Amino acid sequence: MMRLGLIGGTAMTSLATDEIEVSRSDDIVAQTNFGEVPLTCVKSGSNELIFLERHHGEGTTPPHNINHRANIEAMAGAGVDAILAVCSVGTIPDNFPPGSVGYATQYIDFTGVTMSFHDADAQFTSMTKPFDENMNKKLETVLSELQPGLQLARTYWLAQGPQFETAAEIDAIESLGGEVVGMTMPRECKLAAEIGIPYAAILVASNWAAGREPGDSGKDLDHQEVSSTAESRLGPVVECIKSLSNN
């Protein structure tokens, strides 16, 4: 039996379970050392899916205040074999336009915000290859069939938020190797690595990054527009969930 942890946005659980054969679904509240975490535990065939909405509930927690340590400890307490994160991102390169779905192979975090379970003792975790290679191979297989010719492997740049980036910041991010931008995922990845849970991240390009909208470099970014685009691309995400949970 495979027990796959799934971390995503507010609408992920309801949208995904509409597309996945479910024989049982239970809502629970996990108690952790860092606070309570609502989880949805779904039985699908012989496997289990543990859904966690990273913003909790109605998605009112801003990205810079997400309780990542509680979230990852809750996943560990649920006994997940691996974690698949679903991330809405702004996209920079021309060959990964909005609507594209890829996966992360590296991240860059220059926010200076510490994220660790080890605040009281000196323990160091290698992050040379932050994402599980076996999981990424399966994501590559699924996503390349659905999007032939698209370059899928991308580097995620962690922005502090909650403000979107300026056009000048996006230019600087690109020059330093960032291809997509978001406000959450690498913090989860670091914590999962510290406790030895394999982790992979699907990247849903929901909008052009600041200053990159073709024909309108001054276009303002709108959160509602970003969210609706991400939700419309759940189909490839569901296929990835099925592939990982059945292996």
PDB file of C-alpha atoms in Angstrom:
ATOM      1  CA  MET A   1       0.000   0.000   0.000  1.00  0.00           C
ATOM      2  CA  MET A   2       1.185   3.499  -0.889  1.00  0.00           C
ATOM      3  CA  ARG A   3       0.368   6.415   1.414  1.00  0.00           C
ATOM      4  CA  LEU A   4       0.949   9.623  -0.540  1.00  0.00           C
ATOM      5  CA  GLY A   5       0.854  13.034   1.098  1.00  0.00           C
ATOM      6  CA  LEU A   6      -0.501  15.856  -1.071  1.00  0.00           C
ATOM      7  CA  ILE A   7       0.041  19.536  -0.278  1.00  0.00           C
ATOM      8  CA  GLY A   8      -1.720  22.147  -2.348  1.00  0.00           C
ATOM      9  CA  GLY A   9      -3.943  25.196  -2.441  1.00  0.00           C
ATOM     10  CA  THR A  10      -7.379  25.699  -0.971  1.00  0.00           C
ATOM     11  CA  ALA A  11      -9.360  24.125  -3.819  1.00  0.00           C
ATOM     12  CA  MET A  12      -7.104  21.133  -4.463  1.00  0.00           C
ATOM     13  CA  THR A  13      -8.801  18.560  -2.240  1.00  0.00           C
ATOM     14  CA  SER A  14     -12.339  18.980  -3.564  1.00  0.00           C
ATOM     15  CA  LEU A  15     -11.246  19.307  -7.184  1.00  0.00           C
ATOM     16  CA  ALA A  16      -8.885  16.320  -7.062  1.00  0.00           C
ATOM     17  CA  THR A  17     -11.268  13.967  -5.260  1.00  0.00           C
ATOM     18  CA  ASP A  18     -13.903  14.679  -7.922  1.00  0.00           C
ATOM     19  CA  GLU A  19     -11.521  13.064 -10.449  1.00  0.00           C
ATOM     20  CA  ILE A  20     -10.153  10.203  -8.339  1.00  0.00           C
ATOM     21  CA  GLU A  21     -12.083   7.060  -7.404  1.00  0.00           C
ATOM     22  CA  VAL A  22     -12.663   7.345  -3.671  1.00  0.00           C
ATOM     23  CA  SER A  23     -14.019   4.576  -1.444  1.00  0.00           C
ATOM     24  CA  ARG A  24     -13.666   6.466   1.846  1.00  0.00           C
ATOM     25  CA  SER A  25     -12.903  10.026   2.926  1.00  0.00           C
ATOM     26  CA  ASP A  26     -12.306  11.218   6.492  1.00  0.00           C
ATOM     27  CA  ASP A  27     -11.586  14.731   7.753  1.00  0.00           C
ATOM     28  CA  ILE A  28      -9.326  14.803  10.800  1.00  0.00           C
ATOM     29  CA  VAL A  29      -7.379  17.383  12.783  1.00  0.00           C
ATOM     30  CA  ALA A  30      -3.768  16.372  13.434  1.00  0.00           C
ATOM     31  CA  GLN A  31      -2.182  17.519  16.692  1.00  0.00           C
ATOM     32  CA  THR A  32       1.454  18.563  16.301  1.00  0.00           C
ATOM     33  CA  ASN A  33       4.085  20.278  18.417  1.00  0.00           C
ATOM     34  CA  PHE A  34       3.475  23.414  16.345  1.00  0.00           C
ATOM     35  CA  GLY A  35      -0.316  23.516  16.287  1.00  0.00           C
ATOM     36  CA  GLU A  36      -3.357  21.812  14.772  1.00  0.00           C
ATOM     37  CA  VAL A  37      -3.473  20.826  11.095  1.00  0.00           C
ATOM     38  CA  PRO A  38      -6.654  19.802   9.227  1.00  0.00           C
ATOM     39  CA  LEU A  39      -6.166  16.790   6.959  1.00  0.00           C
ATOM     40  CA  THR A  40      -8.398  14.848   4.596  1.00  0.00           C
ATOM     41  CA  CYS A  41      -7.584  11.135   4.444  1.00  0.00           C
ATOM     42  CA  VAL A  42      -8.844   9.439   1.290  1.00  0.00           C
ATOM     43  CA  LYS A  43      -8.899   5.738   0.451  1.00  0.00           C
ATOM     44  CA  SER A  44      -8.415   5.132  -3.280  1.00  0.00           C
ATOM     45  CA  GLY A  45      -8.156   1.501  -4.311  1.00  0.00           C
ATOM     46  CA  SER A  46      -5.520  -0.113  -2.124  1.00  0.00           C
ATOM     47  CA  ASN A  47      -3.761   3.192  -1.497  1.00  0.00           C
ATOM     48  CA  GLU A  48      -4.285   6.200   0.747  1.00  0.00           C
ATOM     49  CA  LEU A  49      -4.017   9.895  -0.093  1.00  0.00           C
ATOM     50  CA  ILE A  50      -3.480  12.434   2.674  1.00  0.00           C
ATOM     51  CA  PHE A  51      -4.564  15.910   1.530  1.00  0.00           C
ATOM     52  CA  LEU A  52      -3.280  19.016   3.285  1.00  0.00           C
ATOM     53  CA  GLU A  53      -4.264  22.509   2.196  1.00  0.00           C
ATOM     54  CA  ARG A  54      -1.190  24.545   3.055  1.00  0.00           C
ATOM     55  CA  HIS A  55      -3.163  27.714   3.778  1.00  0.00           C
ATOM     56  CA  HIS A  56      -5.708  25.737   5.861  1.00  0.00           C
ATOM     57  CA  GLY A  57      -9.473  26.050   5.657  1.00  0.00           C
ATOM     58  CA  GLU A  58     -10.623  28.937   3.513  1.00  0.00           C
ATOM     59  CA  GLY A  59      -7.090  29.852   2.533  1.00  0.00           C
ATOM     60  CA  THR A  60      -6.934  32.903   4.778  1.00  0.00           C
ATOM     61  CA  THR A  61      -3.375  32.356   6.035  1.00  0.00           C
ATOM     62  CA  PRO A  62      -0.999  34.576   4.029  1.00  0.00           C
ATOM     63  CA  PRO A  63       2.008  32.784   2.524  1.00  0.00           C
ATOM     64  CA  HIS A  64       4.571  34.365   4.849  1.00  0.00           C
ATOM     65  CA  ASN A  65       2.623  33.130   7.898  1.00  0.00           C
ATOM     66  CA  ILE A  66       2.006  29.504   6.856  1.00  0.00           C
ATOM     67  CA  ASN A  67       2.854  27.095   9.658  1.00  0.00           C
ATOM     68  CA  HIS A  68       5.125  24.865   7.586  1.00  0.00           C
ATOM     69  CA  ARG A  69       6.563  22.994  10.554  1.00  0.00           C
ATOM     70  CA  ALA A  70       3.103  21.984  11.737  1.00  0.00           C
ATOM     71  CA  ASN A  71       2.135  20.964   8.207  1.00  0.00           C
ATOM     72  CA  ILE A  72       5.149  18.724   7.620  1.00  0.00           C
ATOM     73  CA  GLU A  73       5.018  17.229  11.114  1.00  0.00           C
ATOM     74  CA  ALA A  74       1.350  16.387  10.478  1.00  0.00           C
ATOM     75  CA  MET A  75       2.341  14.596   7.279  1.00  0.00           C
ATOM     76  CA  ALA A  76       5.011  12.648   9.146  1.00  0.00           C
ATOM     77  CA  GLY A  77       2.500  11.748  11.854  1.00  0.00           C
ATOM     78  CA  ALA A  78       0.123  10.467   9.179  1.00  0.00           C
ATOM     79  CA  GLY A  79       2.835   8.043   8.072  1.00  0.00           C
ATOM     80  CA  VAL A  80       3.130   9.222   4.476  1.00  0.00           C
ATOM     81  CA  ASP A  81       5.653   7.448   2.264  1.00  0.00           C
ATOM     82  CA  ALA A  82       6.234  10.548   0.144  1.00  0.00           C
ATOM     83  CA  ILE A  83       4.924  14.082  -0.352  1.00  0.00           C
ATOM     84  CA  LEU A  84       3.794  15.613  -3.637  1.00  0.00           C
ATOM     85  CA  ALA A  85       3.331  19.387  -3.523  1.00  0.00           C
ATOM     86  CA  VAL A  86       1.207  21.258  -6.050  1.00  0.00           C
ATOM     87  CA  CYS A  87       2.393  24.826  -6.548  1.00  0.00           C
ATOM     88  CA  SER A  88       0.923  27.744  -8.448  1.00  0.00           C
ATOM     89  CA  VAL A  89       3.799  29.814  -9.834  1.00  0.00           C
ATOM     90  CA  GLY A  90       4.530  32.872 -11.884  1.00  0.00           C
ATOM     91  CA  THR A  91       6.542  31.997 -14.966  1.00  0.00           C
ATOM     92  CA  ILE A  92       9.476  33.803 -16.564  1.00  0.00           C
ATOM     93  CA  PRO A  93      10.744  31.938 -19.684  1.00  0.00           C
ATOM     94  CA  ASP A  94       8.923  32.196 -23.004  1.00  0.00           C
ATOM     95  CA  ASN A  95       8.942  28.401 -23.411  1.00  0.00           C
ATOM     96  CA  PHE A  96       6.950  27.810 -20.198  1.00  0.00           C
ATOM     97  CA  PRO A  97       3.832  29.963 -20.721  1.00  0.00           C
ATOM     98  CA  PRO A  98       0.832  30.155 -18.367  1.00  0.00           C
ATOM     99  CA  GLY A  99      -1.092  26.884 -18.454  1.00  0.00           C
ATOM    100  CA  SER A 100       2.112  24.820 -18.526  1.00  0.00           C
ATOM    101  CA  VAL A 101       2.585  22.148 -15.871  1.00  0.00           C
ATOM    102  CA  GLY A 102       6.115  21.080 -14.963  1.00  0.00           C
ATOM    103  CA  TYR A 103       8.101  20.003 -11.926  1.00  0.00           C
ATOM    104  CA  ALA A 104      10.919  21.374  -9.771  1.00  0.00           C
ATOM    105  CA  THR A 105      14.473  20.071  -9.960  1.00  0.00           C
ATOM    106  CA  GLN A 106      16.132  22.869  -7.950  1.00  0.00           C
ATOM    107  CA  TYR A 107      15.123  25.842  -5.847  1.00  0.00           C
ATOM    108  CA  ILE A 108      16.783  29.130  -4.904  1.00  0.00           C
ATOM    109  CA  ASP A 109      15.971  30.650  -1.512  1.00  0.00           C
ATOM    110  CA  PHE A 110      17.640  33.959  -0.745  1.00  0.00           C
ATOM    111  CA  THR A 111      14.888  35.140   1.620  1.00  0.00           C
ATOM    112  CA  GLY A 112      17.084  34.687   4.697  1.00  0.00           C
ATOM    113  CA  VAL A 113      14.205  33.087   6.620  1.00  0.00           C
ATOM    114  CA  THR A 114      15.252  30.035   8.640  1.00  0.00           C
ATOM    115  CA  MET A 115      13.046  26.966   8.255  1.00  0.00           C
ATOM    116  CA  SER A 116      14.111  23.968  10.332  1.00  0.00           C
ATOM    117  CA  PHE A 117      13.041  21.515  12.994  1.00  0.00           C
ATOM    118  CA  HIS A 118      16.498  21.901  14.579  1.00  0.00           C
ATOM    119  CA  ASP A 119      16.491  25.230  16.398  1.00  0.00           C
ATOM    120  CA  ALA A 120      18.181  23.919  19.542  1.00  0.00           C
ATOM    121  CA  ASP A 121      20.901  21.653  18.114  1.00  0.00           C
ATOM    122  CA  ALA A 122      23.335  21.810  15.199  1.00  0.00           C
ATOM    123  CA  GLN A 123      22.130  19.368  12.556  1.00  0.00           C
ATOM    124  CA  PHE A 124      22.832  19.894   8.872  1.00  0.00           C
ATOM    125  CA  THR A 125      20.916  18.420   5.937  1.00  0.00           C
ATOM    126  CA  SER A 126      22.271  18.063   2.401  1.00  0.00           C
ATOM    127  CA  MET A 127      20.090  19.812  -0.184  1.00  0.00           C
ATOM    128  CA  THR A 128      22.269  19.226  -3.253  1.00  0.00           C
ATOM    129  CA  LYS A 129      19.395  17.336  -4.865  1.00  0.00           C
ATOM    130  CA  PRO A 130      16.360  18.670  -3.002  1.00  0.00           C
ATOM    131  CA  PHE A 131      13.686  16.751  -4.923  1.00  0.00           C
ATOM    132  CA  ASP A 132      13.237  12.995  -5.115  1.00  0.00           C
ATOM    133  CA  GLU A 133      14.639  11.772  -8.431  1.00  0.00           C
ATOM    134  CA  ASN A 134      12.413   8.695  -8.701  1.00  0.00           C
ATOM    135  CA  MET A 135       9.293  10.784  -8.192  1.00  0.00           C
ATOM    136  CA  ASN A 136      10.503  13.309 -10.755  1.00  0.00           C
ATOM    137  CA  LYS A 137      11.057  10.561 -13.315  1.00  0.00           C
ATOM    138  CA  LYS A 138       7.414   9.541 -12.964  1.00  0.00           C
ATOM    139  CA  LEU A 139       6.290  13.159 -13.237  1.00  0.00           C
ATOM    140  CA  GLU A 140       8.375  13.557 -16.389  1.00  0.00           C
ATOM    141  CA  THR A 141       6.766  10.476 -17.941  1.00  0.00           C
ATOM    142  CA  VAL A 142       3.200  11.614 -17.219  1.00  0.00           C
ATOM    143  CA  LEU A 143       3.605  15.289 -18.049  1.00  0.00           C
ATOM    144  CA  SER A 144       5.656  14.785 -21.215  1.00  0.00           C
ATOM    145  CA  GLU A 145       2.872  12.613 -22.661  1.00  0.00           C
ATOM    146  CA  LEU A 146       0.296  15.309 -21.912  1.00  0.00           C
ATOM    147  CA  GLN A 147       2.494  18.204 -23.099  1.00  0.00           C
ATOM    148  CA  PRO A 148       4.820  16.883 -25.816  1.00  0.00           C
ATOM    149  CA  GLY A 149       7.829  19.063 -26.518  1.00  0.00           C
ATOM    150  CA  LEU A 150       7.503  21.191 -23.376  1.00  0.00           C
ATOM    151  CA  GLN A 151      10.579  21.600 -21.186  1.00  0.00           C
ATOM    152  CA  LEU A 152       9.248  20.453 -17.818  1.00  0.00           C
ATOM    153  CA  ALA A 153      12.154  20.609 -15.360  1.00  0.00           C
ATOM    154  CA  ARG A 154      12.396  24.044 -13.757  1.00  0.00           C
ATOM    155  CA  THR A 155      14.144  25.992 -10.986  1.00  0.00           C
ATOM    156  CA  TYR A 156      11.820  27.550  -8.409  1.00  0.00           C
ATOM    157  CA  TRP A 157      12.697  30.930  -6.901  1.00  0.00           C
ATOM    158  CA  LEU A 158      11.299  31.513  -3.406  1.00  0.00           C
ATOM    159  CA  ALA A 159       9.965  35.044  -2.956  1.00  0.00           C
ATOM    160  CA  GLN A 160       9.135  36.286   0.519  1.00  0.00           C
ATOM    161  CA  GLY A 161       5.693  37.722  -0.282  1.00  0.00           C
ATOM    162  CA  PRO A 162       2.923  38.480   0.304  1.00  0.00           C
ATOM    163  CA  GLN A 163       3.518  41.169  -2.327  1.00  0.00           C
ATOM    164  CA  PHE A 164       4.151  40.037  -5.892  1.00  0.00           C
ATOM    165  CA  GLU A 165       7.584  40.820  -7.325  1.00  0.00           C
ATOM    166  CA  THR A 166       8.529  43.979  -9.208  1.00  0.00           C
ATOM    167  CA  ALA A 167       9.526  43.781 -12.879  1.00  0.00           C
ATOM    168  CA  ALA A 168      13.122  44.632 -11.883  1.00  0.00           C
ATOM    169  CA  GLU A 169      13.161  41.816  -9.335  1.00  0.00           C
ATOM    170  CA  ILE A 170      12.005  39.352 -11.993  1.00  0.00           C
ATOM    171  CA  ASP A 171      14.838  40.472 -14.293  1.00  0.00           C
ATOM    172  CA  ALA A 172      17.312  39.885 -11.451  1.00  0.00           C
ATOM    173  CA  ILE A 173      15.764  36.519 -10.580  1.00  0.00           C
ATOM    174  CA  GLU A 174      16.105  35.352 -14.166  1.00  0.00           C
ATOM    175  CA  SER A 175      19.756  36.411 -14.308  1.00  0.00           C
ATOM    176  CA  LEU A 176      20.420  34.287 -11.197  1.00  0.00           C
ATOM    177  CA  GLY A 177      18.770  31.163 -12.616  1.00  0.00           C
ATOM    178  CA  GLY A 178      15.192  31.382 -11.391  1.00  0.00           C
ATOM    179  CA  GLU A 179      12.573  30.231 -13.904  1.00  0.00           C
ATOM    180  CA  VAL A 180       9.372  30.269 -11.866  1.00  0.00           C
ATOM    181  CA  VAL A 181       8.503  32.220  -8.732  1.00  0.00           C
ATOM    182  CA  GLY A 182       6.369  31.389  -5.715  1.00  0.00           C
ATOM    183  CA  MET A 183       6.104  32.094  -2.003  1.00  0.00           C
ATOM    184  CA  THR A 184       5.967  28.737  -0.216  1.00  0.00           C
ATOM    185  CA  MET A 185       7.325  25.458  -1.533  1.00  0.00           C
ATOM    186  CA  PRO A 186      11.062  25.315  -0.662  1.00  0.00           C
ATOM    187  CA  ARG A 187      10.273  25.693   3.026  1.00  0.00           C
ATOM    188  CA  GLU A 188       8.238  22.491   2.886  1.00  0.00           C
ATOM    189  CA  CYS A 189      10.987  20.770   0.930  1.00  0.00           C
ATOM    190  CA  LYS A 190      13.638  21.618   3.531  1.00  0.00           C
ATOM    191  CA  LEU A 191      11.562  20.289   6.405  1.00  0.00           C
ATOM    192  CA  ALA A 192      10.671  17.081   4.559  1.00  0.00           C
ATOM    193  CA  ALA A 193      14.369  16.510   3.856  1.00  0.00           C
ATOM    194  CA  GLU A 194      15.247  16.944   7.519  1.00  0.00           C
ATOM    195  CA  ILE A 195      12.977  14.053   8.514  1.00  0.00           C
ATOM    196  CA  GLY A 196      13.664  11.900   5.471  1.00  0.00           C
ATOM    197  CA  ILE A 197      10.372  12.098   3.571  1.00  0.00           C
ATOM    198  CA  PRO A 198      10.797  11.979  -0.258  1.00  0.00           C
ATOM    199  CA  TYR A 199       9.384  15.190  -1.744  1.00  0.00           C
ATOM    200  CA  ALA A 200       8.519  16.381  -5.246  1.00  0.00           C
ATOM    201  CA  ALA A 201       6.761  19.500  -6.513  1.00  0.00           C
ATOM    202  CA  ILE A 202       4.456  20.014  -9.492  1.00  0.00           C
ATOM    203  CA  LEU A 203       4.641  23.549 -10.894  1.00  0.00           C
ATOM    204  CA  VAL A 204       1.474  24.990 -12.433  1.00  0.00           C
ATOM    205  CA  ALA A 205       2.305  28.149 -14.378  1.00  0.00           C
ATOM    206  CA  SER A 206      -0.661  30.347 -13.522  1.00  0.00           C
ATOM    207  CA  ASN A 207       0.529  33.725 -14.825  1.00  0.00           C
ATOM    208  CA  TRP A 208       3.385  35.579 -16.430  1.00  0.00           C
ATOM    209  CA  ALA A 209       5.745  37.009 -13.811  1.00  0.00           C
ATOM    210  CA  ALA A 210       5.776  40.778 -13.337  1.00  0.00           C
ATOM    211  CA  GLY A 211       6.807  42.632 -16.475  1.00  0.00           C
ATOM    212  CA  ARG A 212       6.624  39.540 -18.705  1.00  0.00           C
ATOM    213  CA  GLU A 213       3.048  39.720 -20.052  1.00  0.00           C
ATOM    214  CA  PRO A 214       3.393  39.714 -23.871  1.00  0.00           C
ATOM    215  CA  GLY A 215       2.259  43.053 -25.247  1.00  0.00           C
ATOM    216  CA  ASP A 216       1.612  44.533 -21.806  1.00  0.00           C
ATOM    217  CA  SER A 217       4.739  44.601 -19.644  1.00  0.00           C
ATOM    218  CA  GLY A 218       3.006  46.909 -17.155  1.00  0.00           C
ATOM    219  CA  LYS A 219       0.074  44.589 -16.422  1.00  0.00           C
ATOM    220  CA  ASP A 220      -0.802  44.276 -12.739  1.00  0.00           C
ATOM    221  CA  LEU A 221      -0.929  40.789 -11.226  1.00  0.00           C
ATOM    222  CA  ASP A 222      -4.301  39.717  -9.812  1.00  0.00           C
ATOM    223  CA  HIS A 223      -4.578  36.958  -7.206  1.00  0.00           C
ATOM    224  CA  GLN A 224      -8.046  35.798  -8.292  1.00  0.00           C
ATOM    225  CA  GLU A 225      -6.928  35.490 -11.912  1.00  0.00           C
ATOM    226  CA  VAL A 226      -3.846  33.574 -10.823  1.00  0.00           C
ATOM    227  CA  SER A 227      -5.916  31.143  -8.713  1.00  0.00           C
ATOM    228  CA  SER A 228      -8.500  30.455 -11.415  1.00  0.00           C
ATOM    229  CA  THR A 229      -5.801  29.639 -13.977  1.00  0.00           C
ATOM    230  CA  ALA A 230      -4.118  27.224 -11.568  1.00  0.00           C
ATOM    231  CA  GLU A 231      -7.394  25.424 -10.835  1.00  0.00           C
ATOM    232  CA  SER A 232      -8.140  25.031 -14.550  1.00  0.00           C
ATOM    233  CA  ARG A 233      -4.976  22.944 -14.986  1.00  0.00           C
ATOM    234  CA  LEU A 234      -5.790  20.315 -12.385  1.00  0.00           C
ATOM    235  CA  GLY A 235      -6.162  17.556 -15.019  1.00  0.00           C
ATOM    236  CA  PRO A 236      -2.404  16.926 -15.435  1.00  0.00           C
ATOM    237  CA  VAL A 237      -2.010  17.158 -11.654  1.00  0.00           C
ATOM    238  CA  VAL A 238      -4.580  14.394 -11.117  1.00  0.00           C
ATOM    239  CA  GLU A 239      -2.781  12.159 -13.626  1.00  0.00           C
ATOM    240  CA  CYS A 240       0.461  12.682 -11.686  1.00  0.00           C
ATOM    241  CA  ILE A 241      -1.273  11.813  -8.415  1.00  0.00           C
ATOM    242  CA  LYS A 242      -2.624   8.602  -9.946  1.00  0.00           C
ATOM    243  CA  SER A 243       0.808   7.648 -11.276  1.00  0.00           C
ATOM    244  CA  LEU A 244       2.621   8.209  -7.983  1.00  0.00           C
ATOM    245  CA  SER A 245      -0.027   6.632  -5.767  1.00  0.00           C
ATOM    246  CA  ASN A 246      -0.179   3.451  -7.866  1.00  0.00           C
ATOM    247  CA  ASN A 247       3.548   2.720  -7.734  1.00  0.00           C
TER     248      ASN A 247
END
